[in-house]
Amino acid sequence: MSPIKQTILVTGGCGYIGSHTVLRLLESGYKVIVVDNLSNSSFEALRRVHELYTRVAPKDESPASLTTEQLIPFYQVDVLDRSSLIKVFASHPEISAVIHFAGRKAVGESSHIPLDYYNVNISGTVNLLQVMDEFHVRKIVFSSSATVYGDPPVIPIPETSPIVASMSPYGRTKVFLEHIIKDLCTASVVKHQRYVKECEAANKSVEHNYEWSAMLLRYFNPAGAHPSGIMGEDPQGIPNNLMPFLAQVAVGNLEKLSVFGDDYPTRDGTCIRDYLHVLDLAQGHVAALAKMDTNHTAGLFGCKAYNLGTGTGCTVLDMVRAFNRAVGRELPYVITGRRAGDVPNLTADPSLANKELEWKAEKSLDEMCTDLWRWQRTHPNGYSPAQNQ
Ligand SMILES: NC(=O)c1ccc[n+]([C@@H]2O[C@H](COP(=O)([O-])OP(=O)(O)OC[C@H]3O[C@@H](n4cnc5c(N)ncnc54)[C@H](O)[C@@H]3O)[C@@H](O)[C@H]2O)c1
Ligand SMILES: O=c1ccn([C@@H]2O[C@H](COP(=O)(O)OP(=O)(O)O[C@H]3O[C@H](CO)[C@H](O)[C@H](O)[C@H]3O)[C@@H](O)[C@H]2O)c(=O)[nH]1
């Protein structure tokens, strides 16, 4: 008989990082429930997760005989919608932790519609945390970002680097949310101590633990796709990020890449980022959940931040060359002016995650590019069936 599996609620589980993480969770033996309002994704991502999981699942599970919703219960719910969230938690008392991806993530757009970003990212997360607390689910893995470091004083960046009033409303939501989650963890220790004292005074047994545990995962730059070629990033409209933009140039949907500035203090003048394969990033979430469990067994709760990156920085032009190798031809680009808010170098010091989470990004730059290209050339329009081969 299979051991009892923990159930993880994944918000934003149909999105780019979320869908790859849902697959890794299933492969690691977790049960998964997904909440997503599909504002930047489609249910098709979960169908692909189902298909891929069917290929590797243990024989006694036979997921092929299930519908996708039987394998992965799915709720098209907005994290701002408190009563619907309550229904999800009430229907699934087995939820033991939440991985929270849902939110808006376009840096540029956040400067034009800051209230939407503060509403979805901050109010949506506070809403979720309140509902979790109500249902005694007090373990969260949160999608933070390297953007919280602003323009950091030291490269590679350790977690002790100051987190700052970041460069965009989007970035600020991540900074605020880190503070909010830390405050919640701190307050919960006091609440639990008070509760324990009350129990002792009333000669009652201690039935609950009010203490929160949180993992703030500061992602560097996720790239790539599942090596099968059937799952990948499916950005709406013109992509904001470098790698999906390059991939769209390669399939002919966009004419050429604009390289935003070649006058930065870097080896070729273009910005340096730390790109990691999306499956390595997905595995980071599995490692963070495992660490929370080990901590709990040792009686440790509270909030901890980890960098998820490779520790190696690549310039924009390094990435163009790497993607050219995968595609087998030179893609057109033009150097333009700097993009507002970009900083010269965001390269992780991942040693804390390497040591404490026993996690390391394993996949190479060439794998990221080859996997991205396999996905994009077979799905030039992402999950939308129109014109895909
Ligand atoms: N992709 C990156 O480069 C990157 C880097 C650092 C941090 N992050 C963070 O990681 C998380 C996931 O990013 P991603 O790249 O997978 O983005 P994504 O847009 O592909 O995924 C986000 C998912 O959340 C859903 N969603 C959005 N608003 C929602 C709401 N109000 N209620 C319910 N669902 C909602 C979307 O439909 C989507 O499926 C985000 O929080 C993002 O800020 C991403
Ligand atoms: O068309 C483009 C797009 C990007 N770039 C450059 O490529 C680099 C990477 O840009 P991305 O937009 O791909 O990624 P960012 O580092 O700006 O931001 C991403 O990673 C951050 C963490 O490092 C945040 O989490 C943020 O949410 C996420 O979009 C930057 O130097 C940018 O100027 C171009 O030259 N042309």
Coordinates of C-alpha atoms and ligand atoms in Angstrom, one line a residue, residues 104-108 144-148 168 170-171 174 218-222 238-246 256-261 264 270-275 314-317 319-320 334 336-347, ligand 2:
R104 CA 0.4 39.5 -11.2
K105 CA 4.0 39.6 -12.4
A106 CA 4.7 42.1 -15.2
V107 CA 7.2 44.6 -13.9
G108 CA 6.4 47.3 -16.6
S144 CA 9.4 35.9 -3.9
S145 CA 11.9 37.4 -6.3
A146 CA 15.5 38.5 -6.7
T147 CA 13.9 41.9 -7.4
V148 CA 13.6 42.4 -3.6
S168 CA 8.7 48.8 -9.4
Y170 CA 5.5 44.7 -8.6
G171 CA 8.8 44.5 -6.8
K174 CA 7.2 41.2 -3.1
R218 CA 13.6 34.4 -4.0
Y219 CA 13.6 33.2 -7.6
F220 CA 16.3 34.5 -9.9
N221 CA 15.4 34.1 -13.7
P222 CA 13.5 31.0 -14.5
I238 CA 4.0 40.2 -26.4
P239 CA 6.4 38.7 -23.8
N240 CA 8.1 41.0 -21.3
N241 CA 10.9 38.7 -20.5
L242 CA 14.0 38.0 -22.5
M243 CA 13.8 34.2 -23.1
P244 CA 10.1 34.0 -24.2
F245 CA 10.7 37.1 -26.3
L246 CA 13.7 35.4 -28.1
K256 CA 13.8 41.0 -33.7
L257 CA 14.9 41.3 -30.1
S258 CA 15.7 44.7 -28.6
V259 CA 18.6 44.4 -26.2
F260 CA 17.9 47.0 -23.5
G261 CA 21.2 48.8 -23.1
Y264 CA 26.1 48.8 -18.1
T270 CA 24.5 44.2 -21.2
C271 CA 22.8 43.2 -17.9
I272 CA 23.7 40.1 -16.1
R273 CA 21.1 37.7 -14.7
D274 CA 21.1 34.3 -13.1
Y275 CA 19.0 32.0 -15.3
C314 CA 24.9 35.5 -17.9
T315 CA 24.7 38.7 -19.9
V316 CA 21.8 39.3 -22.4
L317 CA 24.3 38.6 -25.2
M319 CA 21.7 34.3 -23.6
V320 CA 21.3 35.3 -27.3
V334 CA 19.2 45.5 -32.1
T336 CA 18.3 50.0 -27.9
G337 CA 18.2 52.2 -24.8
R338 CA 18.0 51.0 -21.2
R339 CA 14.7 49.7 -19.8
A340 CA 13.6 51.7 -16.8
G341 CA 14.1 49.8 -13.5
D342 CA 16.7 47.3 -14.8
V343 CA 19.8 46.8 -12.6
P344 CA 23.2 45.7 -14.0
N345 CA 23.6 42.5 -12.1
L346 CA 21.4 40.0 -10.2
T347 CA 23.4 36.9 -9.6
Ligands
LIG2 O1 13.1 42.1 -24.7 C1 13.9 42.1 -23.8 C2 13.7 41.6 -22.5 C3 14.7 41.7 -21.6 N1 15.9 42.2 -21.9 C4 16.9 42.2 -20.9 O2 17.1 40.9 -20.4 C5 17.4 40.9 -19.0 C6 16.4 40.0 -18.3 O3 15.1 40.6 -18.4 P1 13.8 39.8 -18.0 O4 12.7 40.8 -18.3 O5 13.8 38.5 -18.7 O6 14.0 39.5 -16.5 P2 14.2 40.5 -15.3 O7 15.5 40.2 -14.6 O8 14.0 41.9 -15.7 O9 13.0 40.2 -14.3 C7 12.6 38.8 -14.0 O10 13.3 38.4 -13.0 C8 13.3 39.1 -11.8 C9 14.2 38.4 -10.8 O11 15.5 38.5 -11.2 C10 11.9 39.4 -11.4 O12 11.4 38.4 -10.6 C11 10.9 39.7 -12.4 O13 9.6 39.3 -12.0 C12 11.1 38.8 -13.7 O14 10.3 39.4 -14.7 C13 17.3 42.3 -18.5 O15 18.6 42.8 -18.5 C14 16.5 43.0 -19.6 O16 16.9 44.3 -19.8 C15 16.2 42.6 -23.1 O17 17.3 43.1 -23.4 N2 15.2 42.6 -24.1

